[in-house]
Amino acid sequence: MLPFARVAIIGMGLIGSSLARAIRAAMPTVQLVVSDADEDVRERVIQLGLADDVTDGAGAAVVDADLVILCVPVGAMAAVAAEIGPELSPDTVVSDVGSVKESVAKVLGAALPGVHVIPAHPVAGTEKSGPDAGFASLFQGRWCIITPPPRADAMMVEKLAEFWRRLGARVELMDAAHHDRVLAVTSHLPHLIAYSIVGTASDLEAVTKAEVIKYSAGGFRDFTRIAASDPVMWRDVFLNNREAVLELLGRFTEDLVALQRAIRWGEGDTLEALFTRTRAIRRSIIDEGQDTEKADFGR
Amino acid sequence: MLPFARVAIIGMGLIGSSLARAIRAAMPTVQLVVSDADEDVRERVIQLGLADDVTDGAGAAVVDADLVILCVPVGAMAAVAAEIGPELSPDTVVSDVGSVKESVAKVLGAALPGVHVIPAHPVAGTEKSGPDAGFASLFQGRWCIITPPPRADAMMVEKLAEFWRRLGARVELMDAAHHDRVLAVTSHLPHLIAYSIVGTASDLEAVTKAEVIKYSAGGFRDFTRIAASDPVMWRDVFLNNREAVLELLGRFTEDLVALQRAIRWGEGDTLEALFTRTRAIRRSIIDEGQDTEKADFGR
Ligand SMILES: NC(=O)c1ccc[n+]([C@@H]2O[C@H](COP(=O)([O-])OP(=O)(O)OC[C@H]3O[C@@H](n4cnc5c(N)ncnc54)[C@H](OP(=O)(O)O)[C@@H]3O)[C@@H](O)[C@H]2O)c1
Ligand SMILES: NC(=O)c1ccc[n+]([C@@H]2O[C@H](COP(=O)([O-])OP(=O)(O)OC[C@H]3O[C@@H](n4cnc5c(N)ncnc54)[C@H](OP(=O)(O)O)[C@@H]3O)[C@@H](O)[C@H]2O)c1
């Protein structure tokens, strides 16, 4: 049996449109209604045949849905919740894909008292945006973290888990606050650092921007890929996971200063020891199936 | 006409073995003699048929060579130079592939007074090591920066440039000190930061190492790729390009602190403005042919 028969997706960007494609592929009989505020996007969604129905207002999309998934930036969740609230039935499950979970849980819980709010986060994506960037296999083999609020209905949580499993994801339940600390390490801090170093590199006097671009194959270009991610999405992530990011940033800066000191004083052994230790982590990530062995080209 | 008829490569790791393969493919009539201190590596080189002759001592390999290319870590250049010095003919060009140029130029210039020392650096590589990691197309479309010392023989410099062009590289001449500043930005700092963040992430208490590995697709795993690079090679890079790296690290830390402040005070506009600016750099790198448009999977 299908976990959900009628699904509404709000926001047809990279994640929303990937979700629509994945649902179509894995559960073709699901009734799929989607909405997007941008007329061009709606038109593109119709051209691509991504849904059974496309609405402009989010409210119209959720009528009679058993599952609603909000695929908008974390900072836009409150406005969308206010819009759909009056149209929801009491049995509806409202979930989302936001990269931060504690603040989203709070916002959705407050705005939608009578329904099943079960936030989630598929740890899968790319640096691209919009409906053309999506693809059906995005969630295949990736983790989807569900963060059920304290008194969530266990059966609804299991239905949502089953839904994500059908899309190819591996599911894990986690406390929202812990999710935010884990993702601060594995995603938010790396993005912040990448944005920062790309910013630094483009502001130098001794080395021109043209030179930075020309010789970027030395390692820098790997950072620019991450630093090309959607600005609004990431602004919202940092504003909504402030504490965890700031705490971690403190730790990172401390470690970097120690490394700086080792370079200044020519402590080769310290450097080599750290550089050897980090190799093992890479190995584990490949063993866990979260990346490929294939070498990256150009250093 | 071949720029060089008899070439010696010292050190058959990733770069040395890629060089041997590329020479074989582009200039099959070149006489190629290589040496490596490790017996297993020499055996592997023979199995793979990468050279006409394989010697254990570096000195034996350079006899009668018109071009010698040192493909060892930057910190090992002095010892190798001492070993080959007595065997070189006065017309020989001695070059290298080291990632730092000013210190190598100094070391080779001092150790090899009677020959043409013309240091170079192909800005191409991967995070792997050893003779099995090499491949013939590594230098295709990549830049090779040649840093001729002040009174270098112009004809020899041009021959070396022609040699790299035949291997598919694009050649640029640059002052050694400037090279070191440019590469500090495009390669050395990114590697240092990647090593540092991977180190920080593996030392936390609130988040386990298993969790970091499991959810690494959020961005972190891109850093682990760089941080899996050879420890000895990178130790030597930081010890030999100390000033440029430390100066840049100061700039980076300053910028990161400003970003930290923007997060703490909720300055969304500042964050969004930086995140938007960094996107343009990515675009330019793709336009310059230094990376592909292909999105990276898993965020
Ligand atoms: N990208 C990733 O790697 C990734 C991974 C996991 C989770 N996520 C999460 O997925 C969510 C969507 O990200 P995405 O990558 O799909 O972004 P995207 O491609 O930029 O799409 C964003 C979508 O949100 C809509 N939107 C933006 N602001 C809105 C507002 N104020 N009100 C209503 N709708 C608004 C956009 O509508 P328009 O068409 O009108 O612009 C668009 O449909 C975010 O919460 C993000 O944290 C992203
Ligand atoms: N990897 C990159 O991405 C990249 C890119 C551009 C330039 N480079 C430069 O290329 C050079 C070689 O790097 P690689 O990536 O090819 O490293 P690699 O795969 O680890 O190979 C290193 C080679 O150097 C030899 N070696 C190490 N220490 C030595 C010593 N004390 N005396 C004599 N030989 C020694 C090794 O010999 P054994 O077989 O005996 O271990 C091996 O042949 C370095 O200067 C590096 O800065 C690297």
XYZ file of C-alpha atoms and ligand atoms in Angstrom:
694
model
C 0.000 0.000 0.000
C 1.156 3.542 -0.714
C 2.168 5.406 2.450
C 0.463 8.513 1.060
C -1.980 8.716 -1.857
C -2.114 12.465 -2.395
C 1.057 14.503 -1.960
C 1.561 18.272 -2.220
C 4.980 19.851 -2.777
C 5.415 23.549 -2.064
C 8.386 25.063 -3.913
C 9.650 23.442 -7.110
C 13.346 24.276 -6.875
C 16.182 21.762 -6.891
C 14.846 19.668 -4.006
C 11.110 20.061 -4.721
C 11.493 19.119 -8.372
C 13.816 16.208 -7.531
C 11.214 14.990 -5.078
C 8.477 15.231 -7.729
C 10.597 13.267 -10.200
C 11.510 10.646 -7.605
C 7.863 10.196 -6.577
C 6.825 9.813 -10.222
C 9.489 7.157 -10.706
C 8.960 5.192 -7.494
C 5.228 5.656 -6.842
C 3.584 6.536 -10.182
C 0.027 6.244 -8.814
C 0.515 8.995 -6.222
C -1.631 12.061 -6.966
C 0.894 14.882 -7.080
C -0.070 18.546 -6.732
C 2.678 21.151 -6.601
C 2.850 24.906 -6.229
C 5.434 27.589 -6.860
C 5.193 31.362 -6.484
C 7.094 32.012 -9.719
C 5.085 31.866 -12.944
C 8.106 30.847 -15.069
C 8.801 27.957 -12.739
C 5.177 26.790 -12.891
C 5.299 26.878 -16.665
C 8.529 24.883 -16.704
C 7.029 22.307 -14.309
C 4.089 21.852 -16.681
C 6.432 21.534 -19.703
C 8.474 18.906 -17.871
C 5.301 17.067 -16.807
C 6.453 16.881 -13.208
C 3.012 16.872 -11.529
C -0.693 16.145 -11.988
C -1.633 19.671 -11.071
C 0.248 22.942 -10.594
C -1.197 25.771 -8.499
C 0.069 29.295 -7.893
C -1.065 29.597 -4.280
C 0.320 27.121 -1.745
C -3.112 26.923 -0.068
C -4.812 25.500 -3.171
C -2.169 22.773 -3.510
C -2.661 21.245 -0.055
C -6.444 20.729 -0.155
C -7.145 17.026 0.542
C -3.429 16.118 0.609
C -2.338 13.427 3.108
C 1.249 14.609 2.883
C 2.534 18.140 2.334
C 6.275 18.724 1.888
C 7.609 22.253 2.135
C 10.634 22.667 -0.162
C 11.384 26.345 0.384
C 14.289 28.081 2.169
C 14.235 27.699 5.945
C 13.412 31.393 6.392
C 10.295 31.092 4.202
C 8.707 28.226 6.165
C 6.660 30.514 8.472
C 5.023 32.417 5.616
C 4.181 29.232 3.741
C 2.782 27.617 6.899
C 0.505 30.613 7.446
C -0.711 30.282 3.876
C -1.532 26.559 3.976
C -2.819 26.355 7.587
C -6.496 27.085 6.859
C -6.670 24.517 4.031
C -5.239 21.480 5.875
C -7.292 18.518 7.118
C -6.518 17.300 10.681
C -5.001 14.018 9.458
C -2.538 15.643 7.087
C 1.165 15.114 7.651
C 3.148 18.310 7.077
C 6.845 17.786 6.538
C 9.691 19.715 4.927
C 13.230 19.304 3.582
C 14.897 22.269 5.319
C 18.605 22.013 6.156
C 17.984 23.222 9.735
C 15.486 21.417 11.956
C 15.017 22.922 15.409
C 13.867 26.347 14.210
C 11.674 24.835 11.507
C 10.030 22.474 14.010
C 9.269 25.436 16.250
C 7.849 27.579 13.452
C 5.702 24.833 11.937
C 4.532 23.545 15.311
C 3.350 27.011 16.318
C 1.695 27.842 12.993
C -0.032 24.475 12.452
C -1.424 23.272 15.765
C -4.066 20.790 14.572
C -1.995 18.661 12.132
C 0.894 16.152 12.195
C 4.069 18.209 11.866
C 7.038 15.882 11.204
C 10.106 17.759 9.916
C 12.738 15.969 7.844
C 15.983 16.648 5.969
C 17.281 14.611 3.051
C 21.079 14.930 3.202
C 21.387 15.144 -0.562
C 21.655 18.028 -2.987
C 23.944 19.868 -5.337
C 25.164 23.441 -5.720
C 22.496 24.146 -8.370
C 19.015 25.656 -8.042
C 15.651 25.600 -9.783
C 13.411 22.987 -11.428
C 15.828 22.118 -14.234
C 18.564 21.164 -11.782
C 16.511 18.391 -10.155
C 16.792 14.669 -10.904
C 14.965 11.535 -9.786
C 17.954 9.671 -8.345
C 19.063 12.481 -6.021
C 18.025 10.635 -2.850
C 19.260 7.182 -3.876
C 21.524 5.757 -1.159
C 21.533 9.096 0.714
C 20.328 9.586 4.263
C 17.045 11.257 5.121
C 16.961 12.418 8.737
C 13.486 12.645 10.267
C 13.199 14.703 13.448
C 9.813 13.881 15.003
C 8.677 16.313 17.723
C 8.335 14.800 21.236
C 4.686 13.701 21.003
C 4.585 12.839 17.296
C 2.225 10.069 16.136
C 4.448 6.996 15.700
C 2.394 5.594 12.841
C 2.635 8.824 10.868
C 6.381 8.945 11.461
C 6.691 5.417 10.126
C 4.610 6.285 7.074
C 6.891 9.228 6.340
C 9.943 6.996 6.812
C 8.471 4.428 4.420
C 7.794 7.202 1.898
C 11.456 8.261 1.908
C 12.655 4.676 1.724
C 10.598 4.185 -1.417
C 12.454 7.138 -2.923
C 15.701 5.262 -2.333
C 16.787 7.043 0.831
C 18.066 5.470 4.031
C 16.122 6.842 6.992
C 17.340 7.824 10.438
C 15.355 9.344 13.314
C 17.075 12.051 15.323
C 16.398 14.769 17.834
C 16.125 18.136 16.046
C 18.772 19.873 18.151
C 21.221 17.042 17.606
C 20.518 17.118 13.871
C 21.489 20.777 13.846
C 24.775 20.060 15.618
C 25.640 17.183 13.295
C 24.826 19.129 10.147
C 26.740 22.141 11.430
C 29.819 19.904 11.144
C 29.111 17.966 7.981
C 27.517 20.736 5.957
C 27.108 24.217 7.430
C 30.706 24.852 8.524
C 32.168 23.480 5.249
C 29.919 25.817 3.285
C 30.778 28.804 5.462
C 34.495 28.177 5.098
C 34.207 27.687 1.366
C 32.279 30.939 0.955
C 34.850 32.672 3.129
C 37.969 31.462 1.338
C 36.514 32.240 -2.073
C 35.710 35.718 -0.784
C 39.236 36.186 0.569
C 40.830 34.995 -2.659
C 38.891 37.439 -4.779
C 39.903 40.447 -2.676
C 43.700 40.234 -2.773
C 46.022 42.829 -4.222
C 49.210 40.771 -4.694
C 47.385 38.119 -6.701
C 44.800 39.096 -9.293
C 41.380 37.527 -9.640
C 42.381 36.368 -13.138
C 45.328 34.463 -11.687
C 43.164 32.854 -9.031
C 40.772 31.632 -11.715
C 43.533 30.505 -14.050
C 45.381 28.370 -11.509
C 42.329 27.217 -9.572
C 42.969 23.560 -10.428
C 45.428 23.483 -7.515
C 42.584 22.823 -5.068
C 40.756 26.146 -4.915
C 38.164 25.226 -7.516
C 36.828 22.430 -5.268
C 35.820 25.169 -2.837
C 34.201 27.314 -5.501
C 31.814 24.494 -6.295
C 30.393 24.560 -2.774
C 30.562 28.352 -2.687
C 28.294 28.487 -5.755
C 25.353 27.176 -3.729
C 22.149 29.197 -3.420
C 22.754 32.431 -1.428
C 19.257 32.709 0.075
C 19.113 29.088 1.140
C 22.479 29.425 2.884
C 21.788 32.808 4.434
C 18.746 31.183 6.072
C 20.751 28.187 7.235
C 23.263 30.352 9.084
C 20.625 32.632 10.580
C 18.676 29.612 11.830
C 21.507 27.450 13.111
C 23.456 30.257 14.678
C 24.497 28.705 18.006
C 25.770 25.394 16.644
C 27.653 27.105 13.793
C 29.249 29.723 16.042
C 30.355 27.146 18.587
C 31.923 24.987 15.927
C 33.550 27.968 14.268
C 35.270 28.661 17.585
C 36.708 25.162 17.620
C 37.786 25.369 14.010
C 39.548 28.696 14.508
C 41.393 27.320 17.521
C 42.643 24.330 15.537
C 43.611 26.535 12.620
C 45.641 28.800 14.880
C 47.505 25.751 16.209
C 48.292 24.741 12.646
C 49.426 28.275 11.852
C 51.783 28.109 14.793
C 53.200 24.769 13.624
C 53.955 26.297 10.228
C 55.515 29.399 11.752
C 57.833 27.337 13.944
C 58.591 24.756 11.299
C 57.083 21.836 13.234
C 57.031 19.339 10.382
C 56.083 16.385 12.568
C 52.925 18.080 13.821
C 51.869 18.855 10.273
C 52.607 15.397 8.956
C 50.766 13.747 11.865
C 47.573 15.720 11.217
C 47.771 15.219 7.447
C 48.132 11.475 7.996
C 45.185 11.286 10.395
C 42.774 13.018 8.007
C 43.429 10.422 5.308
C 41.722 7.730 7.392
C 38.478 9.711 7.482
C 38.409 9.859 3.694
C 38.787 6.071 3.597
C 35.781 5.618 5.930
C 33.585 7.894 3.827
C 34.319 5.845 0.732
C 33.670 2.604 2.660
C 30.342 4.016 3.862
C 29.301 4.625 0.241
C 29.077 8.404 0.678
C 31.632 9.140 -2.046
C 33.527 7.419 -4.825
C 37.127 6.297 -5.048
C 37.582 8.215 -8.321
C 40.405 10.734 -8.004
C 39.690 14.373 -8.594
C 41.504 15.857 -11.517
C 43.807 18.859 -11.267
C 45.711 19.875 -8.178
C 62.474 18.142 -33.765
C 62.253 16.810 -30.232
C 63.058 19.467 -27.612
C 64.953 16.820 -25.638
C 66.117 13.402 -26.856
C 67.099 11.789 -23.549
C 65.051 12.516 -20.451
C 65.592 11.348 -16.869
C 62.822 11.359 -14.273
C 63.769 11.076 -10.600
C 60.896 9.791 -8.446
C 58.144 7.704 -10.011
C 55.193 8.721 -7.843
C 51.946 10.226 -9.098
C 53.572 13.078 -11.006
C 56.738 11.261 -12.150
C 54.789 8.305 -13.488
C 52.211 10.556 -15.152
C 55.068 12.397 -16.803
C 56.583 9.127 -18.055
C 53.234 8.027 -19.476
C 52.624 11.417 -21.104
C 56.096 11.448 -22.677
C 55.576 7.922 -24.030
C 52.251 8.998 -25.563
C 53.348 12.345 -27.021
C 57.032 11.747 -27.842
C 57.521 7.980 -28.219
C 61.074 8.311 -29.554
C 62.377 10.021 -26.416
C 64.899 7.859 -24.527
C 63.448 7.668 -21.042
C 65.479 6.662 -17.996
C 63.835 6.828 -14.576
C 64.900 6.149 -11.032
C 63.160 5.525 -7.721
C 64.609 4.723 -4.299
C 61.916 2.121 -3.552
C 62.471 -1.354 -4.991
C 58.737 -2.166 -5.163
C 58.137 0.998 -7.147
C 60.957 0.164 -9.574
C 59.502 -3.289 -10.106
C 56.067 -1.831 -10.739
C 57.522 0.665 -13.230
C 59.105 -2.209 -15.133
C 55.849 -4.203 -15.082
C 53.953 -1.202 -16.421
C 56.619 -0.606 -19.076
C 56.862 3.071 -18.226
C 60.530 3.623 -19.203
C 63.423 2.363 -21.317
C 65.609 1.952 -18.277
C 65.055 1.970 -14.519
C 67.904 2.680 -12.114
C 68.036 2.594 -8.317
C 70.438 5.475 -7.827
C 69.420 8.901 -9.155
C 73.007 9.508 -10.307
C 72.985 6.601 -12.762
C 69.736 7.818 -14.357
C 70.987 11.277 -15.335
C 74.144 10.248 -17.212
C 73.969 11.750 -20.738
C 70.440 13.116 -20.185
C 69.579 16.487 -21.809
C 66.683 16.969 -19.456
C 66.369 15.828 -15.847
C 63.064 16.321 -14.017
C 62.975 15.915 -10.260
C 59.580 14.549 -9.169
C 60.170 14.214 -5.438
C 58.739 16.182 -2.469
C 60.057 19.730 -2.185
C 62.002 18.854 0.972
C 63.866 16.050 -0.826
C 65.187 18.210 -3.682
C 68.491 19.074 -1.970
C 69.447 15.459 -1.308
C 68.603 14.406 -4.863
C 70.518 17.360 -6.299
C 73.607 16.349 -4.304
C 73.290 12.845 -5.660
C 72.982 13.773 -9.368
C 75.382 16.749 -9.401
C 78.580 14.827 -10.194
C 76.945 12.951 -13.108
C 75.499 15.905 -15.036
C 76.910 17.299 -18.289
C 77.179 21.121 -18.517
C 74.441 21.387 -21.173
C 71.860 19.449 -19.174
C 68.635 21.182 -18.191
C 67.600 20.302 -14.654
C 63.971 21.012 -13.882
C 61.404 19.798 -11.344
C 57.666 19.679 -10.650
C 57.653 20.883 -7.021
C 54.629 22.804 -5.744
C 56.824 25.551 -4.262
C 59.323 27.380 -6.458
C 61.435 29.986 -4.658
C 63.011 27.571 -2.159
C 63.539 24.905 -4.818
C 65.220 27.406 -7.139
C 67.552 28.397 -4.319
C 68.421 24.817 -3.359
C 68.973 23.598 -6.930
C 70.872 26.724 -7.950
C 73.273 26.306 -5.042
C 73.780 22.566 -5.478
C 74.118 22.531 -9.270
C 76.239 25.526 -10.315
C 77.419 24.363 -13.749
C 74.095 23.366 -15.372
C 70.846 24.961 -16.568
C 68.482 24.969 -13.592
C 64.945 25.881 -14.735
C 62.308 25.041 -12.119
C 58.697 24.403 -13.155
C 55.351 23.416 -11.653
C 52.531 21.705 -13.537
C 49.319 22.805 -11.827
C 47.738 19.394 -12.154
C 47.445 16.428 -9.847
C 45.099 14.390 -7.706
C 44.899 13.376 -4.053
C 46.488 9.989 -4.852
C 50.144 8.877 -4.701
C 52.458 6.327 -6.283
C 53.102 4.944 -9.777
C 49.679 3.310 -10.161
C 47.894 6.598 -9.594
C 49.483 8.310 -12.603
C 47.901 8.738 -16.032
C 49.031 10.153 -19.369
C 46.372 12.848 -19.751
C 47.037 14.504 -16.378
C 48.569 17.632 -17.898
C 46.122 18.025 -20.777
C 44.680 21.541 -20.795
C 46.331 22.341 -17.417
C 48.841 25.106 -16.800
C 52.533 24.477 -16.341
C 54.257 27.433 -14.696
C 57.941 27.778 -15.507
C 59.970 30.027 -13.183
C 63.300 30.727 -14.911
C 65.993 32.190 -12.630
C 67.153 35.757 -13.534
C 69.972 34.805 -15.921
C 68.456 31.641 -17.388
C 69.344 30.686 -21.000
C 66.329 31.803 -23.058
C 66.707 28.990 -25.574
C 66.705 26.342 -22.877
C 63.640 27.917 -21.288
C 61.863 27.800 -24.634
C 62.831 24.155 -25.105
C 61.395 23.291 -21.722
C 58.215 25.220 -22.562
C 57.908 23.348 -25.853
C 58.395 20.068 -23.998
C 55.440 20.800 -21.674
C 53.293 22.006 -24.552
C 53.831 18.678 -26.297
C 52.487 16.975 -23.173
C 49.283 18.967 -23.587
C 49.981 21.675 -21.008
C 49.569 25.403 -21.431
C 52.760 27.179 -20.396
C 53.224 30.403 -18.462
C 56.462 32.030 -17.309
C 56.456 33.582 -13.851
C 58.759 34.933 -11.190
C 59.313 32.236 -8.519
C 58.245 34.435 -5.593
C 55.069 35.434 -7.389
C 54.346 31.797 -8.210
C 54.520 31.003 -4.516
C 52.058 33.773 -3.645
C 49.613 32.713 -6.370
C 49.740 29.046 -5.424
C 49.387 29.904 -1.749
C 45.913 31.170 -2.709
C 44.831 28.620 -5.268
C 46.298 25.525 -3.684
C 48.183 25.765 -0.398
C 45.593 27.604 1.699
C 42.711 25.435 0.423
C 44.642 22.320 1.384
C 45.538 23.699 4.809
C 41.922 24.624 5.546
C 40.677 21.258 4.355
C 43.166 19.413 6.545
C 42.203 21.633 9.458
C 38.428 21.239 9.177
C 38.680 17.486 8.779
C 40.857 17.421 11.886
C 38.373 19.550 13.849
C 35.435 17.396 12.785
C 37.082 14.210 13.958
C 37.802 15.573 17.436
C 34.354 16.639 18.617
C 32.496 15.224 21.604
C 28.912 16.308 20.816
C 29.037 14.713 17.368
C 30.648 11.301 16.864
C 33.091 10.443 14.116
C 30.604 7.854 12.837
C 27.984 10.585 12.409
C 30.415 12.850 10.603
C 31.197 10.059 8.154
C 27.562 9.032 7.737
C 26.253 12.505 6.890
C 29.340 13.729 5.053
C 27.399 14.168 1.794
C 26.286 17.557 3.123
C 29.510 19.170 1.891
C 32.140 17.846 4.277
C 33.222 14.971 2.040
C 34.434 17.451 -0.618
C 36.994 18.608 1.935
C 38.059 15.089 2.845
C 39.089 14.478 -0.754
C 41.651 17.282 -0.605
C 42.623 16.312 2.934
C 43.545 12.820 1.711
C 46.522 14.204 -0.229
C 50.034 12.994 0.486
C 51.170 14.060 4.013
C 54.898 14.367 3.227
C 54.363 16.347 0.051
C 52.115 18.795 1.896
C 54.272 19.058 4.992
C 57.087 20.134 2.683
C 54.876 22.627 0.866
C 53.963 24.424 4.101
C 57.503 24.386 5.458
C 58.811 25.828 2.194
C 56.147 28.434 1.458
C 55.796 29.620 5.015
C 55.653 33.414 4.559
C 53.068 33.471 1.772
C 50.858 30.924 3.522
C 51.011 32.683 6.891
C 50.240 36.063 5.386
C 47.246 34.692 3.537
C 46.056 32.792 6.563
C 45.947 36.106 8.415
C 43.697 37.560 5.741
C 41.468 34.520 5.712
C 41.038 34.519 9.492
C 40.118 38.200 9.421
C 37.440 37.596 6.814
C 36.129 34.578 8.674
C 35.818 36.598 11.865
C 33.788 39.220 10.007
C 31.495 36.470 8.747
C 31.213 35.072 12.265
C 30.152 38.494 13.489
C 27.529 38.764 10.746
C 26.051 35.446 11.842
C 26.098 36.397 15.508
C 24.264 39.661 14.862
C 21.887 38.190 12.304
C 23.107 40.354 9.418
C 21.390 38.432 6.637
C 22.193 41.006 3.942
C 25.939 40.770 4.555
C 25.808 36.994 4.271
C 23.657 36.990 1.143
C 25.883 39.595 -0.531
C 29.042 37.516 -0.007
C 27.344 34.276 -1.042
C 26.148 35.932 -4.245
C 29.577 37.336 -5.083
C 31.336 33.971 -4.776
C 29.011 32.423 -7.381
C 30.513 34.599 -10.109
C 33.999 33.183 -9.474
C 32.704 29.665 -10.010
C 31.236 30.763 -13.349
C 34.620 32.171 -14.473
C 36.451 28.972 -13.559
C 34.098 26.928 -15.694
C 34.431 29.428 -18.563
C 38.237 29.174 -18.281
C 37.992 25.387 -18.722
C 39.460 24.659 -15.292
C 36.408 22.678 -14.131
C 33.222 21.160 -15.498
C 29.625 22.324 -15.228
C 28.599 18.918 -13.866
C 26.945 19.304 -10.473
C 28.412 17.511 -7.511
C 26.136 14.939 -5.994
C 25.061 14.996 -2.368
C 24.786 18.082 -0.224
N 20.291 22.501 -2.236
C 20.626 21.553 -1.404
O 21.719 21.016 -1.553
C 19.686 21.131 -0.279
C 19.864 19.869 0.318
C 18.989 19.479 1.328
C 17.975 20.342 1.748
N 17.853 21.560 1.140
C 16.742 22.443 1.597
O 15.763 22.416 0.581
C 15.032 23.637 0.583
C 14.933 24.149 -0.854
O 16.227 24.309 -1.388
P 16.544 24.144 -2.953
O 17.964 23.740 -3.035
O 15.509 23.330 -3.615
O 16.439 25.666 -3.398
P 16.010 26.307 -4.803
O 16.325 25.411 -5.939
O 16.581 27.686 -4.774
O 14.416 26.399 -4.661
C 13.830 27.185 -3.658
C 12.330 27.098 -3.770
O 11.752 27.836 -2.685
C 10.877 28.824 -3.198
N 10.909 30.035 -2.358
C 11.987 30.809 -2.081
N 11.631 31.807 -1.259
C 10.308 31.678 -1.033
C 9.365 32.421 -0.273
N 9.752 33.492 0.443
N 8.067 31.989 -0.275
C 7.690 30.906 -0.986
N 8.554 30.164 -1.723
C 9.840 30.558 -1.744
C 11.374 29.094 -4.578
O 10.291 29.640 -5.287
P 10.506 30.517 -6.633
O 10.424 29.523 -7.746
O 9.374 31.469 -6.561
O 11.856 31.174 -6.521
C 11.790 27.702 -5.033
O 10.677 26.963 -5.442
C 15.751 24.571 1.545
O 15.058 24.615 2.762
C 17.095 23.910 1.743
O 17.610 24.197 3.029
C 18.661 21.948 0.142
N 50.229 15.464 -6.130
C 49.947 16.595 -6.720
O 48.778 16.903 -6.844
C 51.067 17.460 -7.262
C 50.769 18.417 -8.239
C 51.798 19.206 -8.749
C 53.087 19.054 -8.261
N 53.348 18.119 -7.284
C 54.734 17.957 -6.812
O 55.223 16.775 -7.370
C 56.223 16.216 -6.526
C 55.939 14.730 -6.343
O 54.660 14.559 -5.831
P 53.769 13.273 -6.125
O 52.357 13.706 -5.992
O 54.198 12.616 -7.386
O 54.123 12.377 -4.849
P 54.179 10.792 -4.671
O 53.226 10.084 -5.558
O 54.080 10.576 -3.201
O 55.671 10.442 -5.146
C 56.784 10.961 -4.465
C 58.046 10.470 -5.113
O 59.151 11.092 -4.459
C 60.052 10.086 -3.967
N 60.669 10.509 -2.699
C 60.048 10.842 -1.549
N 60.936 11.216 -0.617
C 62.159 11.085 -1.190
C 63.467 11.309 -0.739
N 63.712 11.766 0.507
N 64.493 11.057 -1.599
C 64.263 10.608 -2.851
N 63.011 10.392 -3.344
C 61.982 10.625 -2.520
C 59.183 8.886 -3.760
O 60.019 7.766 -3.791
P 59.605 6.353 -3.172
O 58.979 5.580 -4.290
O 60.919 5.800 -2.699
O 58.628 6.611 -2.052
C 58.239 8.972 -4.968
O 58.855 8.503 -6.126
C 56.213 17.030 -5.240
O 57.273 17.948 -5.256
C 54.913 17.791 -5.308
O 54.990 19.024 -4.641
C 52.360 17.310 -6.806
